[in-house]
C-alpha cells in the first residue's frame, strides 16, 4: 500500500529546474513524432494496469473508495481512455484539408496542421485523484507536449502512487510529477508555460487564471458548480430517486458535476422523499456507515466545512444527518429547505447532501435555477420530453443529462467542460487531444499563380485591378433585403 507518510513536497528549486528542462526538451522536437507519443501512452497503460492494486489501496486510504468504484471511476476509466487515444491518434494527428475554401484559393491547398502547444502544467484534484490527474496528461502526451503534473496534496497516497507510475513508465525528460501545496503550486505557476490545465474549485481557478494572464498563457479551467436538478410532476419518481441518490453517494458525493440541489414540483414532493428513503435502504441495507461501498470525506477540513453548511441550514433533515468527524463519515442526508438563499444552495456542498426545494411549477423552477447560477457545470431535468426540452432551451450549463445524474460526464469519449463560472475549455477522448493542440493553418503559394496575383500589387490607380479582384472573390447573397 502506498504510504501517505512518504509524500514529500518538491523543492522550489527542483520545480524551477524541471520546468526549464521540459521547455528545453520540447524545443528539441523529441515529443513531436506520433510513434514517440504512442510509445509513451502504451507504457503508461501497462504501468497503470500493473499497479491496479496500488491505486485501489491509495484511493481507499485517501477517500474510502471501494475497489469497484475505484475501477469504474479511476483505473478502468484511464485504461479505456488510453486505448481509445492509441487507436485513433494517427488519424487525429494527420494534416487536415481545410474546408470552405473558394475556387480561387484551392490551388494553394490550404491545410491545418496539428501542432503541440508546448510545455504544459497540469494541476489535479483530490476527488478523483487518478482520473483527473492522468486524464489531462493523456491528452498532453497525445498532442506531443511535454508536461509537469501536480497531483492534489489532499489525496497524498494517490499522489505518491501517480508519481511512482509516471516516473517508472514515461520519459523523465518530457513528463514529470511534482508534489506540493500552495507554495509549490505558486512557484510552478510563476514559470512560463504554453498551457495550464487546472481542475478544482473556482477560488483557486481565479488565481490560476490571473497568474496565467500575466504571461498570456491559455488555460483550461475545470471547475465545480451549483448544479440544479429539476423534478417535474411528470417524472418517474422511482427512477428519479435512485438516480439522484446515486449521484450524491458515489465518491461520498464529492463530485463536482453532481447535482447540488433539487427543485421539486410541490405535487410530487412527498412521494419523491419516500422513494429516496426506499432507495437508501436498497443501496445500504446495513446502513451507509457499515457499507464497504460508501466512502468518506477526504479530510477533516472538508468534513468541518460540510458540517458547518448543515448546521447553518434553516432546512429540516428528512433523511440521514448522522456525522462522525473521527472517521470523516457523513451519512447521505436529504434536507428540505424553504429558500434558494439557504446555505445548502448558496454554496456548492461537494458532499453527500441533497437539499430539496419545493416549487409551484416549471416556470418557478427554471427561474430559480437561473438565479442561483446562470452557468453551472451540470444540469439534470427529470420529466417528460416536452418539459426537459424546455428546461434545456431556457437554461445554460457546461453539460446536461436528462432523467439521470451526470451520465454525460461518465462517457469517456464525450467532450466534458464548463461554461462561464463553471470553467472553460473541454477534454476527454478526441477533445483531450484538441485541448493541447494548436490548429495551425498553412498554405503553399505556387509560382505559376503570380499573374493571377497581380491584382494585389500597387499601383492601383488607373487600373482595373479592383474589378478583377472582386470578380474572383465577391460572394453573391442568397437572400434579399429584410
Coordinates of C-alpha atoms in Angstrom, one line a residue:
X1 CA 0.0 0.0 0.0
X2 CA 1.3 3.5 -0.8
X3 CA 2.2 5.3 2.4
X4 CA 0.9 8.8 2.6
X5 CA 3.7 9.5 5.1
X6 CA 6.1 9.0 2.2
X7 CA 4.6 12.1 0.5
X8 CA 7.2 14.8 0.2
X9 CA 6.9 18.3 -1.3
X10 CA 9.1 19.0 -4.2
X11 CA 11.6 21.8 -3.6
X12 CA 11.1 25.2 -5.3
X13 CA 14.5 24.9 -6.9
X14 CA 13.6 21.4 -8.4
X15 CA 10.3 22.8 -9.7
X16 CA 12.1 25.6 -11.5
X17 CA 14.7 23.3 -12.9
X18 CA 12.1 20.8 -14.0
X19 CA 10.1 23.5 -15.8
X20 CA 13.3 24.6 -17.6
X21 CA 14.0 21.0 -18.6
X22 CA 10.6 20.5 -20.0
X23 CA 10.8 23.6 -22.1
X24 CA 14.2 22.5 -23.4
X25 CA 13.0 19.0 -24.2
X26 CA 10.1 20.4 -26.2
X27 CA 12.5 22.7 -28.2
X28 CA 14.3 19.6 -29.4
X29 CA 11.1 18.3 -31.1
X30 CA 11.6 15.0 -29.3
X31 CA 7.9 14.6 -28.4
X32 CA 6.5 15.5 -31.8
X33 CA 6.7 12.1 -33.7
X34 CA 3.5 10.2 -33.4
X35 CA 5.3 7.0 -32.7
X36 CA 7.1 8.5 -29.7
X37 CA 3.7 9.6 -28.3
X38 CA 2.2 6.1 -28.9
X39 CA 5.1 4.5 -27.1
X40 CA 4.6 6.8 -24.0
X41 CA 0.9 6.1 -24.0
X42 CA 1.4 2.3 -24.2
X43 CA 3.9 2.4 -21.4
X44 CA 1.5 4.4 -19.3
X45 CA -1.3 1.9 -20.0
X46 CA 0.7 -1.1 -18.8
X47 CA 2.1 0.8 -15.8
X48 CA -1.4 1.7 -14.6
X49 CA -2.7 -1.8 -15.3
X50 CA 0.2 -3.5 -13.5
X51 CA -0.3 -1.1 -10.5
X52 CA -4.1 -1.5 -10.2
X53 CA -3.9 -2.7 -6.6
X54 CA -1.5 0.1 -5.7
X55 CA -4.1 2.6 -7.0
X56 CA -7.0 0.7 -5.3
X57 CA -5.2 0.9 -2.0
X58 CA -4.4 4.6 -2.4
X59 CA -8.0 5.6 -3.2
X60 CA -9.2 3.5 -0.2
X61 CA -6.7 5.2 2.1
X62 CA -7.4 8.8 0.8
X63 CA -11.1 8.8 0.3
X64 CA -12.5 5.5 1.3
X65 CA -13.4 4.2 -2.2
X66 CA -14.3 0.6 -2.8
X67 CA -12.3 -1.3 -5.4
X68 CA -15.4 -1.4 -7.6
X69 CA -15.8 2.3 -7.5
X70 CA -12.1 2.9 -8.0
X71 CA -12.1 0.8 -11.1
X72 CA -15.2 2.3 -12.6
X73 CA -14.3 5.9 -11.9
X74 CA -10.5 5.8 -11.9
X75 CA -8.4 2.9 -13.1
X76 CA -10.8 1.5 -15.8
X77 CA -11.5 5.0 -17.0
X78 CA -7.9 5.8 -17.5
X79 CA -7.1 2.4 -19.2
X80 CA -10.0 2.8 -21.7
X81 CA -9.0 6.4 -22.4
X82 CA -5.5 5.4 -23.3
X83 CA -6.8 2.6 -25.6
X84 CA -9.2 4.9 -27.4
X85 CA -6.5 7.5 -27.9
X86 CA -3.9 5.0 -29.1
X87 CA -6.4 3.6 -31.6
X88 CA -7.2 7.0 -33.1
X89 CA -4.1 9.1 -32.6
X90 CA -2.6 8.6 -36.1
X91 CA -5.7 9.8 -37.7
X92 CA -6.2 12.8 -35.4
X93 CA -2.6 13.9 -35.9
X94 CA -2.7 14.0 -39.7
X95 CA -2.7 17.3 -41.6
X96 CA -6.3 18.1 -42.3
X97 CA -7.5 19.5 -45.6
X98 CA -9.2 22.8 -44.9
X99 CA -12.9 23.1 -45.6
X100 CA -14.9 26.0 -47.1
X101 CA -12.2 27.1 -49.5
X102 CA -13.2 29.1 -52.6
X103 CA -12.2 28.0 -56.1
X104 CA -9.6 30.8 -56.4
X105 CA -7.8 29.6 -53.2
X106 CA -7.9 25.9 -53.9
X107 CA -4.5 26.0 -55.8
X108 CA -2.9 27.0 -52.5
X109 CA -4.0 23.6 -51.0
X110 CA -4.9 25.1 -47.5
X111 CA -4.4 22.6 -44.7
X112 CA -4.5 22.5 -40.9
X113 CA -1.5 21.1 -39.1
X114 CA -2.0 19.8 -35.5
X115 CA 0.9 21.3 -33.6
X116 CA 1.5 20.6 -29.9
X117 CA 1.1 23.6 -27.7
X118 CA 4.5 23.1 -26.0
X119 CA 5.4 22.6 -22.3
X120 CA 2.2 22.4 -20.1
X121 CA 1.4 22.4 -16.4
X122 CA -1.4 20.2 -15.1
X123 CA -2.9 20.6 -11.7
X124 CA -5.0 17.7 -10.4
X125 CA -7.6 17.5 -7.7
X126 CA -8.4 15.1 -4.8
X127 CA -11.9 13.7 -5.5
X128 CA -10.8 11.6 -8.5
X129 CA -7.1 11.7 -7.9
X130 CA -6.1 9.2 -10.6
X131 CA -8.5 10.0 -13.4
X132 CA -8.3 13.8 -13.1
X133 CA -4.5 13.7 -13.0
X134 CA -3.8 11.2 -15.7
X135 CA -6.7 12.1 -17.9
X136 CA -5.3 15.5 -18.9
X137 CA -1.8 14.0 -19.0
X138 CA -3.0 11.5 -21.6
X139 CA -4.2 14.5 -23.7
X140 CA -0.9 16.3 -23.4
X141 CA 1.1 13.2 -24.4
X142 CA -1.2 12.5 -27.4
X143 CA -0.8 16.1 -28.6
X144 CA 3.0 15.9 -28.4
X145 CA 3.5 18.3 -25.5
X146 CA 5.9 18.0 -22.5
X147 CA 4.1 18.1 -19.1
X148 CA 4.6 18.8 -15.5
X149 CA 1.8 17.1 -13.4
X150 CA 1.0 18.2 -9.8
X151 CA -1.5 15.8 -8.1
X152 CA -3.6 17.0 -5.2
X153 CA -1.8 17.2 -1.8
X154 CA -5.2 16.4 -0.3
X155 CA -5.0 12.8 -1.6
X156 CA -1.4 12.1 -0.7
X157 CA -1.4 8.3 -1.1
X158 CA -2.8 8.7 -4.6
X159 CA -0.3 11.4 -5.4
X160 CA 2.6 9.1 -4.4
X161 CA 1.1 6.3 -6.5
X162 CA 0.7 8.5 -9.5
X163 CA 4.3 9.8 -9.2
X164 CA 5.6 6.2 -9.0
X165 CA 3.7 5.2 -12.1
X166 CA 4.7 8.2 -14.2
X167 CA 8.3 8.0 -13.1
X168 CA 8.6 4.3 -13.9
X169 CA 6.7 4.5 -17.3
X170 CA 7.4 7.8 -19.0
X171 CA 10.3 9.6 -20.5
X172 CA 11.6 11.7 -17.5
X173 CA 13.0 14.4 -19.8
X174 CA 9.4 15.1 -21.0
X175 CA 7.0 14.1 -18.2
X176 CA 7.4 14.8 -14.5
X177 CA 5.3 14.7 -11.4
X178 CA 5.9 17.3 -8.7
X179 CA 4.3 17.4 -5.2
X180 CA 3.3 20.3 -3.1
X181 CA 0.6 22.7 -1.8
X182 CA 0.2 26.4 -2.2
X183 CA 3.9 27.5 -2.2
X184 CA 4.9 24.8 -4.7
X185 CA 2.0 25.4 -7.0
X186 CA 2.7 29.2 -6.8
X187 CA 6.3 28.6 -7.9
X188 CA 5.2 26.4 -10.8
X189 CA 2.6 29.0 -11.9
X190 CA 5.4 31.6 -12.0
X191 CA 7.1 29.6 -14.8
X192 CA 6.4 30.2 -18.4
X193 CA 4.1 27.6 -19.8
X194 CA 2.4 27.1 -23.1
X195 CA -0.8 25.9 -21.5
X196 CA -2.1 25.4 -17.9
X197 CA -4.8 22.8 -17.1
X198 CA -6.5 23.2 -13.7
X199 CA -9.2 21.1 -12.1
X200 CA -10.7 22.2 -8.8
X201 CA -12.6 25.0 -7.1
X202 CA -13.4 28.4 -8.5
X203 CA -11.5 30.3 -5.9
X204 CA -8.2 28.8 -6.9
X205 CA -9.3 28.8 -10.5
X206 CA -9.4 32.6 -10.4
X207 CA -5.9 32.7 -9.0
X208 CA -4.6 30.4 -11.8
X209 CA -6.4 32.5 -14.4
X210 CA -4.9 35.7 -13.1
X211 CA -1.4 34.3 -12.9
X212 CA -1.7 32.8 -16.4
X213 CA -2.9 36.2 -17.8
X214 CA 0.4 37.8 -16.8
X215 CA 2.2 35.8 -19.5
X216 CA -0.8 35.4 -21.8
X217 CA -0.8 31.7 -21.1
X218 CA -4.0 29.9 -22.2
X219 CA -5.8 27.9 -19.6
X220 CA -8.3 25.2 -19.3
X221 CA -10.4 25.5 -16.1
X222 CA -12.5 22.5 -15.0
X223 CA -14.3 24.0 -12.0
X224 CA -17.3 23.0 -9.9
X225 CA -20.8 24.3 -9.9
X226 CA -24.1 24.8 -8.1
X227 CA -25.7 22.3 -10.3
X228 CA -29.5 22.0 -10.3
X229 CA -31.7 19.0 -10.7
X230 CA -35.3 19.8 -11.6
X231 CA -38.0 17.2 -10.9
X232 CA -41.4 17.9 -12.6
X233 CA -44.7 16.3 -11.7
X234 CA -44.4 14.0 -14.8
X235 CA -41.1 12.5 -13.7
X236 CA -40.8 8.8 -13.0
X237 CA -40.2 9.2 -9.2
X238 CA -38.9 5.7 -8.5
X239 CA -36.2 6.0 -11.2
X240 CA -35.5 9.7 -10.3
X241 CA -34.9 8.9 -6.6
X242 CA -32.5 6.1 -7.4
X243 CA -30.5 8.2 -9.9
X244 CA -30.4 11.3 -7.7
X245 CA -29.3 9.3 -4.7
X246 CA -26.5 7.6 -6.7
X247 CA -25.3 11.0 -7.9
X248 CA -24.8 12.0 -4.2
X249 CA -23.4 8.8 -2.8
X250 CA -20.8 7.8 -5.4
X251 CA -17.5 9.1 -4.1
X252 CA -19.4 10.2 -1.0
X253 CA -20.9 13.0 -3.0
X254 CA -17.5 14.5 -3.7
X255 CA -18.3 15.0 -7.4
X256 CA -18.1 18.5 -9.0
X257 CA -20.6 17.7 -11.6
X258 CA -23.3 16.1 -9.4
X259 CA -26.5 17.9 -8.5
X260 CA -26.0 20.5 -5.7
X261 CA -29.7 20.9 -5.1
X262 CA -33.1 19.6 -6.3
X263 CA -36.1 21.7 -7.3
X264 CA -39.2 19.5 -6.9
X265 CA -42.7 20.2 -8.1
X266 CA -44.8 20.5 -4.9
X267 CA -47.4 18.0 -6.1
X268 CA -44.8 15.1 -6.1
X269 CA -42.6 16.2 -3.3
X270 CA -43.8 13.7 -0.6
X271 CA -43.6 10.8 -3.0
X272 CA -40.1 11.7 -4.1
X273 CA -39.0 11.8 -0.4
X274 CA -40.4 8.3 0.2
X275 CA -38.7 7.0 -2.9
X276 CA -35.4 8.4 -1.7
X277 CA -35.9 6.7 1.6
X278 CA -36.6 3.4 0.0
X279 CA -33.6 3.8 -2.4
X280 CA -31.4 4.5 0.6
X281 CA -32.4 1.2 2.2
X282 CA -31.8 -0.7 -1.1
X283 CA -28.4 0.9 -1.6
X284 CA -27.2 0.4 2.0
X285 CA -29.2 -2.4 3.7
X286 CA -27.0 -2.4 6.7
X287 CA -26.7 1.4 6.7
X288 CA -24.2 3.7 5.0
X289 CA -21.7 3.6 7.9
X290 CA -21.3 -0.2 7.7
X291 CA -21.3 -0.3 3.9
X292 CA -18.0 -1.2 2.2
X293 CA -19.3 0.6 -0.9
X294 CA -19.6 4.1 0.7
X295 CA -16.6 6.4 1.0
X296 CA -15.5 9.1 3.4
X297 CA -14.9 12.8 3.3
X298 CA -11.3 13.4 2.1
X299 CA -10.1 15.3 5.2
X300 CA -11.2 17.0 8.4
X301 CA -11.2 20.4 6.9
X302 CA -13.7 19.4 4.2
X303 CA -15.7 17.5 6.8
X304 CA -16.0 20.5 9.0
X305 CA -17.0 22.7 6.0
X306 CA -19.8 20.3 5.2
X307 CA -20.9 20.0 8.8
X308 CA -21.0 23.8 9.1
X309 CA -23.2 24.0 6.0
X310 CA -25.6 21.5 7.6
X311 CA -25.6 23.3 10.9
X312 CA -26.3 26.7 9.3
X313 CA -29.1 25.5 7.1
X314 CA -32.6 26.5 8.1
X315 CA -33.9 23.4 6.5
X316 CA -35.4 20.2 8.0
X317 CA -33.4 17.0 7.8
X318 CA -35.7 14.4 6.3
X319 CA -33.3 11.5 5.9
X320 CA -29.8 10.9 7.4
X321 CA -27.9 13.7 9.1
X322 CA -25.5 11.5 11.1
X323 CA -21.9 12.6 11.1
X324 CA -18.7 11.5 12.7
X325 CA -15.5 13.6 12.5
X326 CA -13.1 11.0 13.6
X327 CA -14.0 8.7 10.7
X328 CA -14.9 11.6 8.4
X329 CA -18.3 10.0 7.9
X330 CA -21.4 11.9 6.7
X331 CA -24.5 9.8 6.1
X332 CA -26.3 10.6 2.9
X333 CA -28.6 13.4 4.0
X334 CA -31.8 14.7 2.5
X335 CA -32.8 18.2 3.7
X336 CA -36.0 20.1 2.8
X337 CA -35.0 23.8 2.5
X338 CA -37.5 26.7 2.2
X339 CA -35.5 29.2 0.2
X340 CA -32.9 29.4 -2.5
X341 CA -30.9 31.5 -0.1
X342 CA -30.3 28.6 2.2
X343 CA -26.7 27.7 3.0
X344 CA -27.0 24.4 1.2
X345 CA -27.9 26.1 -2.1
X346 CA -25.9 29.3 -2.0
X347 CA -22.6 27.3 -1.9
X348 CA -21.5 24.1 -3.6
X349 CA -21.7 21.3 -1.0
X350 CA -19.4 18.8 -2.7
X351 CA -20.6 16.1 -0.4
X352 CA -23.4 13.6 0.3
X353 CA -26.1 16.3 1.0
X354 CA -29.3 16.5 -1.1
X355 CA -31.2 19.8 -0.5
X356 CA -34.8 19.7 -1.8
X357 CA -36.8 22.9 -2.5
X358 CA -40.5 22.8 -3.4
X359 CA -41.6 24.8 -6.4
X360 CA -45.1 25.6 -7.6
X361 CA -44.4 24.9 -11.3
X362 CA -41.8 24.6 -14.0
X363 CA -41.7 28.4 -14.5
X364 CA -40.5 28.9 -10.9
X365 CA -38.0 26.0 -11.1
X366 CA -36.3 27.5 -14.2
X367 CA -36.3 31.0 -12.7
X368 CA -34.6 29.7 -9.5
X369 CA -32.1 27.6 -11.4
X370 CA -31.0 30.6 -13.5
X371 CA -30.9 32.9 -10.4
X372 CA -28.7 30.5 -8.3
X373 CA -26.2 30.1 -11.1
X374 CA -26.6 31.1 -14.8
X375 CA -23.7 28.8 -15.9
X376 CA -23.5 25.6 -13.7
X377 CA -21.3 22.7 -14.7
X378 CA -24.2 20.3 -15.0
X379 CA -28.0 20.4 -15.3
X380 CA -30.4 17.5 -14.6
X381 CA -34.0 17.7 -15.7
X382 CA -36.4 14.9 -14.8
X383 CA -39.7 14.8 -16.6
X384 CA -41.3 14.2 -19.9
X385 CA -39.8 15.2 -23.3
X386 CA -41.7 18.5 -23.6
X387 CA -40.6 19.6 -20.1
X388 CA -37.0 18.5 -20.3
X389 CA -36.7 20.1 -23.8
X390 CA -38.0 23.4 -22.4
X391 CA -35.5 23.3 -19.5
X392 CA -32.6 22.8 -21.8
X393 CA -33.8 25.6 -24.0
X394 CA -34.2 28.1 -21.2
X395 CA -31.0 27.4 -19.2
X396 CA -27.3 27.1 -19.8
X397 CA -24.7 24.7 -18.4
X398 CA -21.4 23.0 -19.2
X399 CA -23.3 19.8 -19.9
X400 CA -26.6 18.1 -19.1
X401 CA -28.1 14.7 -18.6
X402 CA -31.9 14.2 -19.0
X403 CA -33.5 11.9 -16.4
X404 CA -30.3 10.9 -14.7
X405 CA -27.4 12.3 -12.7
X406 CA -24.3 13.3 -14.7
X407 CA -24.3 10.4 -17.2
X408 CA -22.8 12.7 -19.8
X409 CA -19.7 13.1 -17.6
X410 CA -19.4 9.3 -17.4
X411 CA -18.8 8.8 -21.1
X412 CA -15.0 8.9 -21.6
X413 CA -15.2 9.8 -25.3
X414 CA -17.6 12.7 -24.9
X415 CA -16.2 16.2 -24.6
X416 CA -16.6 17.5 -21.0
X417 CA -16.1 21.0 -19.7
X418 CA -17.7 24.0 -18.1
X419 CA -19.0 27.4 -19.3
X420 CA -18.9 30.8 -17.6
X421 CA -18.4 30.5 -13.9
X422 CA -18.0 26.6 -14.1
X423 CA -14.9 26.9 -16.3
X424 CA -13.8 27.0 -19.9
X425 CA -12.3 24.5 -22.3
X426 CA -13.1 20.8 -22.6
X427 CA -11.3 17.5 -22.7
X428 CA -11.7 13.7 -22.8
X429 CA -11.4 11.5 -25.9
X430 CA -10.7 13.5 -29.0
X431 CA -11.3 16.7 -27.1
X432 CA -8.2 15.9 -24.9
X433 CA -6.0 15.8 -28.0
X434 CA -7.6 19.1 -29.2
X435 CA -7.2 20.7 -25.8
X436 CA -3.4 20.6 -26.0
X437 CA -3.2 21.1 -29.8
X438 CA -2.9 24.3 -31.9
X439 CA -4.7 24.0 -35.2
X440 CA -2.1 25.7 -37.4
X441 CA -3.4 26.8 -40.8
X442 CA -0.9 26.9 -43.7
X443 CA -0.9 27.3 -47.5
X444 CA 1.8 27.0 -50.2
X445 CA 1.5 29.6 -53.0
X446 CA 2.8 28.2 -56.3
X447 CA 4.9 30.4 -58.6
X448 CA 2.6 29.9 -61.5
X449 CA -0.1 32.0 -59.7
X450 CA 1.9 35.2 -60.0
X451 CA -0.1 36.5 -62.9
X452 CA -3.3 35.8 -61.0
X453 CA -1.9 37.7 -58.0
X454 CA -1.0 40.8 -60.0
X455 CA -4.3 42.5 -58.8
X456 CA -2.9 42.7 -55.3
X457 CA 0.2 44.7 -56.2
X458 CA 0.3 48.5 -56.5
X459 CA -0.1 50.8 -58.2
X460 CA -3.9 50.6 -58.3
X461 CA -4.9 54.0 -59.8
X462 CA -6.0 53.9 -63.4
X463 CA -6.2 50.1 -63.4
X464 CA -9.0 47.5 -63.3
X465 CA -7.2 45.5 -60.5
X466 CA -10.0 46.0 -58.0
X467 CA -12.7 44.9 -60.5
X468 CA -10.5 41.8 -61.3
X469 CA -10.1 41.0 -57.7
X470 CA -13.8 41.4 -56.9
X471 CA -14.7 39.2 -59.9
X472 CA -12.8 36.3 -58.3
X473 CA -13.7 36.9 -54.6
X474 CA -17.1 38.5 -54.1
X475 CA -19.8 36.2 -52.9
X476 CA -23.4 36.7 -54.1
X477 CA -26.0 36.8 -51.3
X478 CA -28.7 34.1 -51.5
X479 CA -31.2 36.5 -49.7
X480 CA -32.9 39.7 -50.4
X481 CA -33.3 42.9 -48.2
X482 CA -35.1 42.4 -45.0

